[in-house]
Amino acid sequence: MEIDQHAAGTAAPPPVRIIPIPDATSAGYWEAAANHVLTVARCAVCGQTTLPPDMSCPHCHTTEPGFTFVPVEGKARVRTWTVIRRPFLQGFTPPFMLVDVELNDHPHIRMVAGLLDGAEAKLEIGTPVVVAFEDIAPKISVPAFRLEKSA
Amino acid sequence: MSRVFKARNQVALVGYAHSPAVRRATRPLGVTAIETAKAAIADAGLTVGQIDGFVSAPLLPASGEHKAQDGISIVSSHWLAQHIGADPAYAVGFQGIGQLIGSLTLAVNAIASGAADYILFHRALHNPAGSYNDNPMTEARGADQWVAPQGFYGSMPTIALAYNEYCQRYGATREALAVVVSEARKNGARIPWSAWYGKPLSVEQYLAEPTLFDPLCRYDADMPVEGVACFVLTSAERAKDLKNKPVYIAGYAIGYPRENRPMLHWTLDDMMEAGKGVAARLWRSSGLGVADIDLPQAYDGFSPFVYIWMETLGLCKLGEAHELVLSGGIDSDKPRTIPVLSGGGAIGNGRMHGVPQMLENYLQLSGRAGERQRADLTTGLSCHSTPSLGGAVVYTNDPV
Ligand SMILES: [Zn+2]
């Protein structure tokens, strides 16, 4: 028989965040993230960087890119943003802010991630942000950003 | 394509049928597809036995966890050919995004090459029960790991990000986008098979709606529907003997994403950059320029795409589409405007994936738009998806 938890007065469990499952191409990225280091994938053939790593290099198109994950400065500029008021995923409490940023030292790389300053943060194109990490489970941290002035 | 399309004006649309677009179907999608296909074949003045080609794009249009089942949630060319009792020489499906234009080019090329003489071209859209986009994942693997743990998932956030960049860069307002949506719904409300028939939406109603993915609200996305549209294509030569006025394909162009990005991260710059190539190839292919087009139909699966297409095609200057819209420049009821949503688009019809843009071109250029018929039209253009994932087709009723 099913037990109605609400009727029993049990508090709802806290939202569970979606866990990234590393694979052969991404293990280095998530390992670094667990240590609060943001990395990008560098191609062993042409030396150029990309994110996410694909099975070939998007720059020189080698099928043996031998990507290594190199740390970045972690500073970025906001290109655009949105406040999510109706998430499609579980584990996210609306409203929350997503920012789309370009990395200062790798401006061709864009990342979409949460902004930890909240949905009311005042942004414009070019607002400086720095990487921050959300520790969502033991040894699992997810990159996010924070306004540089508040960091 | 680096030159004029060799089969320019050699392939024609000669008939169509459209089922009602409904929120929830009461019969299997396959049944609706069979009946709509038969109606289109009869509309062209042909019999099933004469149809020797079947072309479609059978993608299931939902990003949540839904299963594709032929005849139930999708309808493939093979399924339709079998269930209609045809014996085709050519039955194929297009795989990928930009389904309508991708599959339409297969049909045009097949007629042009002689692979088939009469093609039944269809698009069947299923609206799965339950939420369209909700995804119950607790772990993110593969492409998902780069977006979902960060809270980025679904196409509305994607479009909200790209559109907000447009707003910030060019000063576009919610008031202008309200006019886009209202224009689509006004025109869709006049189309009997539209899911929004008789149900226009005013600018005030739009503005009263709360945003869900700032600055977008639910009215900025087309509503998922169940429905089937079919067209019949044949050669210009064979079209001469048929009952309807032919509408010829003058040319087409498709765009592709160039940048390596996480799944569903379509940036404004990526779309506009791809658009440059699409526009250049489209004009080369068709031998026409933007000033020659009487009836452009913008794709509006998400309302901001209207701006992206207007600016990609050069219907206005970069960053100025929202101003043109605010000044009444796309109002289909006013003279000397650019009525890019006269067919109601996706927002005014329901999520028929590019069908409304193609059908409005067919109806208006063949003189079959009834009470909505516009005067003095020779050329038209339909846009599909985004410039980086879809493309555009040019039509004419007066091949030179
Ligand atoms: Zn490389």
Coordinates of C-alpha atoms and ligand atoms in Angstrom, one line a residue:
Chain A
M1 CA 0.0 0.0 0.0
E2 CA 1.2 3.5 -0.9
I3 CA 1.7 5.9 2.0
D4 CA 0.7 9.5 1.4
Q5 CA 3.7 11.3 2.8
H6 CA 1.9 14.6 3.0
A7 CA -1.0 13.1 5.0
A8 CA 1.6 11.6 7.3
G9 CA 3.1 15.0 7.8
T10 CA 6.5 14.2 6.4
A11 CA 8.4 17.2 5.0
A12 CA 9.0 17.0 1.2
P13 CA 12.7 16.1 0.5
P14 CA 15.0 18.8 -0.7
P15 CA 15.2 19.0 -4.5
V16 CA 17.8 16.6 -5.9
R17 CA 20.1 18.2 -8.5
I18 CA 20.8 16.4 -11.8
I19 CA 24.2 14.6 -11.5
P20 CA 26.6 14.8 -14.5
I21 CA 27.9 11.4 -15.4
P22 CA 31.4 11.7 -16.7
D23 CA 32.5 9.6 -19.7
A24 CA 35.8 9.0 -21.5
T25 CA 35.6 12.4 -23.2
S26 CA 34.6 14.5 -20.1
A27 CA 36.2 12.8 -17.1
G28 CA 39.0 15.4 -16.9
Y29 CA 36.5 18.2 -17.0
W30 CA 34.4 17.0 -14.1
E31 CA 37.5 16.0 -12.1
A32 CA 38.8 19.5 -12.3
A33 CA 35.3 20.9 -11.5
A34 CA 35.2 18.8 -8.4
N35 CA 38.3 20.8 -7.3
H36 CA 36.5 24.1 -8.3
V37 CA 38.7 24.5 -11.4
L38 CA 37.1 25.4 -14.7
T39 CA 38.8 23.9 -17.7
V40 CA 38.4 23.8 -21.4
A41 CA 39.4 21.1 -23.8
R42 CA 42.7 21.7 -25.8
C43 CA 43.4 19.8 -29.0
A44 CA 46.7 18.0 -28.9
V45 CA 47.1 18.5 -32.7
C46 CA 46.3 22.2 -33.2
G47 CA 46.4 23.5 -29.7
Q48 CA 43.1 25.3 -30.0
T49 CA 40.4 25.1 -27.3
T50 CA 36.8 24.1 -27.3
L51 CA 33.9 23.2 -25.1
P52 CA 32.3 20.7 -25.0
P53 CA 34.9 18.3 -26.4
D54 CA 33.6 16.5 -29.5
M55 CA 34.9 13.3 -31.1
S56 CA 36.8 15.4 -33.6
C57 CA 38.4 18.9 -33.2
P58 CA 36.1 21.7 -34.4
H59 CA 39.1 23.7 -35.5
C60 CA 41.5 21.3 -37.3
H61 CA 39.0 18.4 -37.6
T62 CA 41.4 15.8 -36.5
T63 CA 39.7 12.6 -35.3
E64 CA 42.6 12.1 -32.8
P65 CA 42.2 15.4 -30.9
G66 CA 43.7 13.9 -27.7
F67 CA 41.9 16.6 -25.7
T68 CA 43.5 17.7 -22.4
F69 CA 41.6 19.8 -20.0
V70 CA 43.5 23.1 -19.3
P71 CA 42.5 25.5 -16.5
V72 CA 41.1 28.9 -17.6
E73 CA 41.2 32.1 -15.7
G74 CA 37.5 31.8 -14.9
K75 CA 36.6 35.3 -15.8
A76 CA 33.9 35.9 -18.4
R77 CA 31.6 38.5 -19.8
V78 CA 27.8 38.2 -20.0
R79 CA 26.5 38.0 -23.5
T80 CA 22.9 37.4 -22.6
W81 CA 20.7 35.9 -19.8
T82 CA 17.2 34.7 -19.0
V83 CA 15.2 34.2 -15.8
I84 CA 13.7 30.7 -15.7
R85 CA 10.3 30.8 -14.0
R86 CA 9.1 27.4 -15.2
P87 CA 12.0 24.9 -15.3
F88 CA 11.6 21.7 -17.4
L89 CA 14.0 19.9 -15.1
Q90 CA 13.7 18.8 -11.5
G91 CA 15.9 20.0 -8.8
F92 CA 15.8 23.7 -9.8
T93 CA 13.7 26.1 -7.7
P94 CA 12.3 29.0 -9.8
P95 CA 12.9 31.7 -10.5
F96 CA 16.6 31.4 -11.3
M97 CA 19.0 33.1 -13.6
L98 CA 20.9 31.5 -16.5
V99 CA 23.7 33.5 -18.0
D100 CA 25.3 32.9 -21.4
V101 CA 28.9 34.1 -21.1
E102 CA 32.0 34.2 -23.2
L103 CA 35.3 33.3 -21.5
N104 CA 37.7 36.2 -21.3
D105 CA 40.7 34.1 -22.2
H106 CA 38.9 31.9 -24.8
P107 CA 36.3 34.3 -26.2
H108 CA 35.1 31.9 -28.9
I109 CA 33.8 29.6 -26.1
R110 CA 30.4 30.3 -24.8
M111 CA 29.0 28.7 -21.6
V112 CA 25.4 28.7 -20.3
A113 CA 25.2 28.3 -16.5
G114 CA 23.5 29.6 -13.4
L115 CA 24.2 33.0 -12.0
L116 CA 24.4 32.6 -8.2
D117 CA 23.5 36.2 -7.4
G118 CA 19.8 35.4 -7.9
A119 CA 17.0 36.2 -10.4
E120 CA 17.0 39.9 -9.5
A121 CA 20.7 40.6 -10.4
K122 CA 21.1 43.6 -12.7
L123 CA 22.9 42.6 -15.9
E124 CA 23.9 44.1 -19.2
I125 CA 25.9 42.9 -22.2
G126 CA 29.5 42.8 -21.0
T127 CA 28.8 42.5 -17.3
P128 CA 31.9 40.8 -15.8
V129 CA 31.4 37.6 -14.0
V130 CA 33.7 35.0 -12.4
V131 CA 33.2 31.2 -12.2
A132 CA 31.8 29.7 -9.0
F133 CA 30.9 26.2 -8.3
E134 CA 27.8 24.6 -6.9
D135 CA 28.6 21.5 -4.8
I136 CA 25.6 19.4 -5.6
A137 CA 26.7 16.0 -4.3
P138 CA 29.9 14.5 -2.8
K139 CA 32.8 15.1 -5.2
I140 CA 30.5 16.6 -7.8
S141 CA 30.5 20.3 -8.5
V142 CA 28.8 22.1 -11.3
P143 CA 30.2 25.4 -12.8
A144 CA 28.1 28.5 -12.4
F145 CA 29.0 32.2 -12.3
R146 CA 28.9 35.1 -9.9
L147 CA 29.0 38.8 -10.5
E148 CA 32.6 39.9 -10.4
K149 CA 31.8 42.8 -8.1
S150 CA 30.1 40.6 -5.6
A151 CA 32.7 37.8 -5.6
Chain B
M1 CA 24.8 25.7 -54.7
S2 CA 27.0 28.2 -56.4
R3 CA 24.8 29.0 -59.3
V4 CA 21.2 29.2 -60.4
F5 CA 19.2 26.0 -59.5
K6 CA 19.3 23.8 -62.6
A7 CA 15.7 22.7 -61.9
R8 CA 14.5 26.2 -61.3
N9 CA 10.8 26.4 -62.0
Q10 CA 10.8 22.8 -63.3
V11 CA 9.0 21.4 -60.3
A12 CA 5.5 22.5 -59.2
L13 CA 3.1 22.2 -56.4
V14 CA -0.3 21.1 -57.8
G15 CA -2.5 20.2 -54.9
Y16 CA -2.8 20.1 -51.1
A17 CA -4.9 19.0 -48.2
H18 CA -4.7 20.0 -44.5
S19 CA -6.4 18.2 -41.6
P20 CA -7.7 20.2 -38.7
A21 CA -4.9 21.1 -36.3
V22 CA -6.1 20.0 -32.9
R23 CA -4.7 20.1 -29.4
R24 CA -5.7 16.5 -28.7
A25 CA -6.6 14.0 -31.4
T26 CA -9.5 11.6 -31.1
R27 CA -8.2 9.2 -33.8
P28 CA -4.7 7.8 -34.6
L29 CA -2.3 10.1 -36.4
G30 CA -2.0 7.4 -39.2
V31 CA -5.7 7.6 -40.0
T32 CA -5.6 11.3 -40.3
A33 CA -2.5 11.0 -42.5
I34 CA -4.2 8.4 -44.9
E35 CA -7.3 10.6 -45.2
T36 CA -5.4 13.8 -45.8
A37 CA -3.1 12.1 -48.3
K38 CA -6.2 10.8 -50.3
A39 CA -7.7 14.3 -50.1
A40 CA -4.5 15.9 -51.5
I41 CA -4.2 13.4 -54.3
A42 CA -7.9 14.1 -55.3
D43 CA -7.3 17.8 -54.9
A44 CA -4.5 17.6 -57.5
G45 CA -6.9 15.6 -59.8
L46 CA -4.9 12.4 -59.5
T47 CA -5.4 8.9 -58.3
V48 CA -3.4 6.9 -55.8
G49 CA -2.1 4.7 -58.6
Q50 CA -0.4 7.7 -60.2
I51 CA 1.6 8.6 -57.1
D52 CA 5.0 7.0 -57.4
G53 CA 6.9 9.0 -54.8
F54 CA 6.4 9.6 -51.1
V55 CA 8.5 12.1 -49.2
S56 CA 8.3 13.3 -45.6
A57 CA 10.3 14.1 -42.4
P58 CA 8.9 11.8 -39.7
L59 CA 10.6 13.4 -36.6
L60 CA 8.6 13.3 -33.4
P61 CA 8.5 17.0 -32.4
A62 CA 8.9 16.8 -28.6
S63 CA 12.1 17.1 -26.5
G64 CA 10.8 15.2 -23.4
E65 CA 10.8 11.4 -23.1
H66 CA 8.5 10.2 -25.8
K67 CA 8.7 7.2 -28.1
A68 CA 8.4 7.2 -31.9
Q69 CA 5.9 4.7 -33.2
D70 CA 5.1 4.6 -36.9
G71 CA 1.4 5.3 -37.6
I72 CA 0.9 6.4 -34.0
S73 CA 3.3 9.2 -33.0
I74 CA 5.0 9.5 -36.4
V75 CA 4.0 8.7 -40.0
S76 CA 6.9 7.7 -42.3
S77 CA 6.8 7.8 -46.1
H78 CA 6.9 4.0 -46.2
W79 CA 4.0 3.6 -43.7
L80 CA 1.9 6.0 -45.7
A81 CA 2.6 4.5 -49.0
Q82 CA 1.8 1.0 -47.7
H83 CA -1.4 2.1 -46.0
I84 CA -2.7 4.1 -48.9
G85 CA -2.1 1.1 -51.3
A86 CA 0.5 2.7 -53.5
D87 CA 3.5 1.1 -55.2
P88 CA 6.0 3.9 -55.1
A89 CA 9.3 4.0 -57.0
Y90 CA 10.7 6.4 -54.5
A91 CA 9.8 6.6 -50.8
V92 CA 12.2 8.4 -48.5
G93 CA 12.3 10.4 -45.2
F94 CA 14.4 13.3 -44.2
Q95 CA 16.3 12.9 -40.9
G96 CA 17.3 15.9 -38.8
I97 CA 16.2 19.4 -37.8
G98 CA 14.7 21.8 -40.4
Q99 CA 12.4 19.0 -41.4
L100 CA 10.0 20.7 -43.7
I101 CA 12.6 22.3 -46.0
G102 CA 14.9 19.3 -45.7
S103 CA 12.2 16.9 -46.9
L104 CA 10.9 19.4 -49.5
T105 CA 14.3 19.5 -51.2
L106 CA 14.3 15.7 -51.4
A107 CA 10.9 15.9 -53.1
V108 CA 11.9 18.7 -55.5
N109 CA 15.1 16.9 -56.4
A110 CA 13.4 13.6 -57.0
I111 CA 10.9 15.2 -59.5
A112 CA 13.7 17.2 -61.2
S113 CA 15.8 14.1 -61.6
G114 CA 13.0 11.9 -62.8
A115 CA 13.2 9.6 -59.8
A116 CA 9.4 10.1 -59.4
D117 CA 6.7 11.7 -61.5
Y118 CA 4.1 12.5 -58.9
I119 CA 5.1 12.9 -55.2
L120 CA 2.9 12.9 -52.2
F121 CA 4.8 15.1 -49.7
H122 CA 3.5 15.0 -46.1
R123 CA 4.2 16.3 -42.6
A124 CA 2.3 14.6 -39.7
L125 CA 2.6 16.0 -36.3
H126 CA 1.7 14.2 -33.1
N127 CA 1.1 15.9 -29.8
P128 CA 2.1 13.4 -27.1
A129 CA 0.1 13.3 -23.9
G130 CA 1.7 14.8 -20.9
S131 CA 4.1 17.7 -20.9
Y132 CA 5.9 18.3 -24.1
N133 CA 9.3 19.3 -22.7
D134 CA 9.5 18.1 -19.1
N135 CA 12.3 15.7 -18.5
P136 CA 12.5 13.7 -15.3
M137 CA 16.2 12.9 -15.6
T138 CA 18.2 12.6 -12.4
E139 CA 21.5 11.9 -14.2
A140 CA 22.9 13.7 -17.2
R141 CA 24.9 11.7 -19.7
G142 CA 26.4 12.4 -23.1
A143 CA 25.3 15.8 -24.5
D144 CA 23.0 16.4 -21.6
Q145 CA 25.9 16.6 -19.1
W146 CA 27.0 19.9 -20.5
V147 CA 23.7 21.7 -20.0
A148 CA 21.2 19.9 -17.7
P149 CA 23.2 19.9 -14.4
Q150 CA 23.5 23.7 -14.9
G151 CA 19.7 24.1 -15.3
F152 CA 19.8 24.7 -19.1
Y153 CA 17.3 22.5 -20.9
G154 CA 14.5 22.9 -23.5
S155 CA 14.1 25.2 -26.4
M156 CA 12.4 28.1 -24.7
P157 CA 15.4 29.0 -22.6
T158 CA 17.5 28.7 -25.7
I159 CA 15.4 31.2 -27.6
A160 CA 15.0 33.4 -24.6
L161 CA 18.8 33.7 -24.4
A162 CA 19.3 34.5 -28.1
Y163 CA 16.3 36.9 -28.1
N164 CA 17.4 38.7 -25.0
E165 CA 20.7 39.4 -26.7
Y166 CA 18.8 40.9 -29.6
C167 CA 16.8 43.1 -27.2
Q168 CA 19.8 44.3 -25.3
R169 CA 21.7 45.0 -28.5
Y170 CA 19.0 46.7 -30.5
G171 CA 16.5 48.0 -27.9
A172 CA 13.7 45.7 -28.8
T173 CA 10.7 45.7 -26.5
R174 CA 8.0 43.3 -25.4
E175 CA 5.5 45.6 -27.0
A176 CA 7.0 44.9 -30.4
L177 CA 7.0 41.1 -29.9
A178 CA 3.3 41.4 -28.8
V179 CA 2.5 42.8 -32.2
V180 CA 4.3 39.8 -33.9
V181 CA 2.3 37.3 -31.9
S182 CA -1.0 39.2 -32.3
E183 CA -0.4 39.5 -36.1
A184 CA 0.1 35.7 -36.3
R185 CA -3.0 35.0 -34.2
K186 CA -5.1 37.5 -36.1
N187 CA -4.3 35.7 -39.4
G188 CA -4.5 32.2 -37.9
A189 CA -7.9 33.0 -36.6
R190 CA -9.1 33.3 -40.2
I191 CA -7.9 29.8 -41.2
P192 CA -10.5 27.1 -40.7
W193 CA -8.1 24.2 -40.0
S194 CA -6.0 26.3 -37.6
A195 CA -6.0 25.3 -33.9
W196 CA -6.7 29.0 -33.2
Y197 CA -9.5 29.4 -35.7
G198 CA -11.8 32.2 -34.5
K199 CA -9.4 32.9 -31.6
P200 CA -7.3 36.0 -32.2
L201 CA -5.0 37.3 -29.4
S202 CA -4.7 41.0 -28.8
V203 CA -1.6 42.9 -27.9
E204 CA -3.1 43.7 -24.5
Q205 CA -3.8 40.0 -23.8
Y206 CA -0.2 39.2 -24.8
L207 CA 1.2 41.9 -22.5
A208 CA -0.9 40.7 -19.6
E209 CA 0.6 37.3 -19.8
P210 CA 3.5 36.7 -17.3
T211 CA 6.9 35.8 -18.6
L212 CA 8.1 32.3 -18.1
F213 CA 11.6 32.5 -19.7
D214 CA 12.3 36.2 -19.6
P215 CA 11.6 38.1 -21.8
L216 CA 9.4 35.3 -23.4
C217 CA 6.0 34.1 -22.3
R218 CA 4.0 31.1 -23.4
Y219 CA 2.4 32.9 -26.3
D220 CA 5.9 33.3 -27.9
A221 CA 6.0 29.6 -28.7
D222 CA 3.7 27.8 -31.1
M223 CA 1.2 25.4 -29.5
P224 CA 1.9 21.7 -30.0
V225 CA -0.9 20.2 -32.1
E226 CA -1.8 17.0 -33.9
G227 CA -2.4 17.5 -37.6
V228 CA -1.4 16.4 -41.1
A229 CA -0.6 18.4 -44.2
C230 CA 0.0 17.0 -47.6
F231 CA 1.1 18.5 -50.9
V232 CA 1.4 17.0 -54.4
L233 CA 4.4 17.8 -56.5
T234 CA 5.1 17.0 -60.1
S235 CA 7.1 18.4 -63.1
A236 CA 6.2 21.7 -64.7
E237 CA 5.5 19.8 -67.9
R238 CA 3.0 17.4 -66.2
A239 CA 1.5 20.2 -64.1
K240 CA 0.2 21.9 -67.3
D241 CA -2.4 19.1 -67.7
L242 CA -3.7 19.3 -64.1
K243 CA -6.6 21.3 -62.8
N244 CA -5.0 23.7 -60.3
K245 CA -2.7 26.6 -61.2
P246 CA 0.8 25.3 -60.6
V247 CA 3.1 27.0 -58.2
Y248 CA 6.8 26.5 -59.2
I249 CA 9.8 26.1 -56.9
A250 CA 12.3 28.8 -58.1
G251 CA 15.0 27.8 -55.7
Y252 CA 16.0 26.9 -52.1
A253 CA 18.8 27.2 -49.6
I254 CA 19.6 25.4 -46.4
G255 CA 21.8 26.5 -43.6
Y256 CA 24.0 24.6 -41.1
P257 CA 25.3 25.3 -37.7
R258 CA 29.1 26.0 -37.9
E259 CA 30.2 26.4 -34.3
N260 CA 30.7 23.7 -31.7
R261 CA 28.3 24.5 -29.0
P262 CA 26.5 22.5 -26.2
M263 CA 23.2 21.0 -27.2
L264 CA 20.5 23.6 -27.9
H265 CA 22.8 26.5 -27.5
W266 CA 21.8 28.5 -30.6
T267 CA 23.4 31.9 -30.2
L268 CA 22.0 35.0 -32.0
D269 CA 25.3 35.5 -33.8
D270 CA 25.4 31.8 -34.9
M271 CA 22.0 32.1 -36.4
M272 CA 22.7 35.4 -38.2
E273 CA 26.0 34.2 -39.5
A274 CA 24.4 31.1 -41.0
G275 CA 21.7 33.4 -42.4
K276 CA 24.2 35.3 -44.5
G277 CA 25.1 32.1 -46.3
V278 CA 21.4 31.0 -46.7
A279 CA 20.4 34.4 -48.2
A280 CA 23.3 34.4 -50.6
R281 CA 22.6 30.9 -51.8
L282 CA 18.9 31.5 -52.0
W283 CA 19.2 34.5 -54.3
R284 CA 21.8 32.8 -56.4
S285 CA 19.7 29.6 -56.6
S286 CA 16.4 31.4 -57.5
G287 CA 17.9 34.1 -59.7
L288 CA 15.8 36.6 -57.7
G289 CA 16.5 39.2 -55.0
V290 CA 14.6 40.2 -51.9
A291 CA 13.0 43.1 -53.8
D292 CA 11.5 40.6 -56.2
I293 CA 9.6 38.7 -53.5
D294 CA 5.9 39.6 -53.2
L295 CA 5.0 37.4 -50.3
P296 CA 7.7 36.4 -47.8
Q297 CA 6.5 34.2 -45.0
A298 CA 8.7 34.2 -41.9
Y299 CA 9.1 31.2 -39.7
D300 CA 7.7 31.8 -36.2
G301 CA 7.9 28.6 -34.2
F302 CA 9.2 31.0 -31.6
S303 CA 8.2 34.6 -32.2
P304 CA 11.7 36.1 -32.2
F305 CA 12.6 34.0 -35.3
V306 CA 10.4 36.5 -37.3
Y307 CA 13.0 39.2 -36.6
I308 CA 15.9 36.9 -37.4
W309 CA 14.4 35.9 -40.8
M310 CA 13.4 39.4 -41.7
E311 CA 16.9 40.7 -41.1
T312 CA 18.6 37.6 -42.6
L313 CA 16.6 38.0 -45.9
G314 CA 17.2 41.8 -46.0
L315 CA 13.5 42.7 -45.6
C316 CA 14.8 45.4 -43.3
K317 CA 18.1 46.5 -41.9
L318 CA 20.0 44.5 -39.2
G319 CA 18.5 45.3 -35.8
E320 CA 15.4 47.1 -37.2
A321 CA 12.8 44.4 -37.6
H322 CA 11.3 45.2 -34.2
E323 CA 10.9 48.9 -35.2
L324 CA 9.2 47.9 -38.5
V325 CA 6.8 45.7 -36.6
L326 CA 6.0 48.4 -34.1
S327 CA 5.2 50.9 -36.9
G328 CA 2.7 48.5 -38.4
G329 CA 5.0 47.3 -41.1
I330 CA 4.0 43.6 -41.1
D331 CA 0.2 44.2 -40.8
S332 CA -1.4 41.9 -43.4
D333 CA -4.5 44.2 -43.6
K334 CA -2.7 47.4 -44.5
P335 CA -1.5 48.2 -48.0
R336 CA 2.2 48.3 -48.8
T337 CA 3.4 46.4 -45.8
I338 CA 5.5 43.2 -45.6
P339 CA 2.9 40.7 -44.5
V340 CA 5.4 38.1 -43.2
L341 CA 2.7 36.3 -41.1
S342 CA -0.3 36.5 -43.5
G343 CA -0.7 32.7 -43.3
G344 CA -0.9 32.8 -39.5
G345 CA 2.5 31.1 -39.2
A346 CA 3.2 28.5 -36.5
I347 CA 1.9 30.7 -33.7
G348 CA -1.4 31.3 -35.5
N349 CA -2.0 27.7 -36.7
G350 CA -0.3 25.5 -34.1
R351 CA 3.0 23.6 -34.3
M352 CA 2.8 22.3 -37.9
H353 CA 6.6 22.8 -38.4
G354 CA 6.9 25.0 -41.4
V355 CA 3.7 23.9 -43.1
P356 CA 1.8 27.3 -42.7
Q357 CA 4.6 29.2 -44.4
M358 CA 4.7 26.8 -47.4
L359 CA 0.9 26.5 -47.6
E360 CA 0.4 30.2 -47.6
N361 CA 2.7 30.5 -50.5
Y362 CA 0.9 27.7 -52.3
L363 CA -2.6 29.1 -51.6
Q364 CA -1.9 32.7 -52.5
L365 CA 0.2 32.0 -55.6
S366 CA -2.2 29.5 -57.0
G367 CA -5.1 31.9 -56.3
R368 CA -6.8 29.4 -53.9
A369 CA -6.7 31.5 -50.7
G370 CA -10.5 32.2 -50.9
E371 CA -11.6 35.2 -48.8
R372 CA -8.0 35.7 -47.8
Q373 CA -6.7 36.0 -51.4
R374 CA -4.2 38.8 -51.9
A375 CA -3.9 40.6 -55.2
D376 CA -1.1 40.8 -57.7
L377 CA 1.2 38.1 -56.4
T378 CA 3.8 36.5 -58.6
T379 CA 6.6 35.4 -56.2
G380 CA 6.7 34.1 -52.6
L381 CA 9.2 32.8 -50.1
S382 CA 8.8 30.5 -47.1
C383 CA 11.2 30.4 -44.2
H384 CA 11.7 27.3 -42.1
S385 CA 13.2 26.8 -38.7
T386 CA 16.3 29.0 -38.1
P387 CA 18.8 30.0 -40.7
S388 CA 21.3 27.7 -39.0
L389 CA 19.1 24.7 -38.9
G390 CA 16.5 25.2 -41.7
G391 CA 16.4 27.4 -44.7
A392 CA 14.1 29.1 -47.2
V393 CA 12.3 28.3 -50.5
V394 CA 11.3 30.7 -53.3
Y395 CA 8.1 30.1 -55.3
T396 CA 6.6 31.7 -58.4
N397 CA 3.4 31.3 -60.4
D398 CA 5.0 32.9 -63.4
P399 CA 8.1 31.0 -64.5
V400 CA 10.2 33.0 -66.9
Ligands
ZN1 ZN 42.5 20.6 -33.5

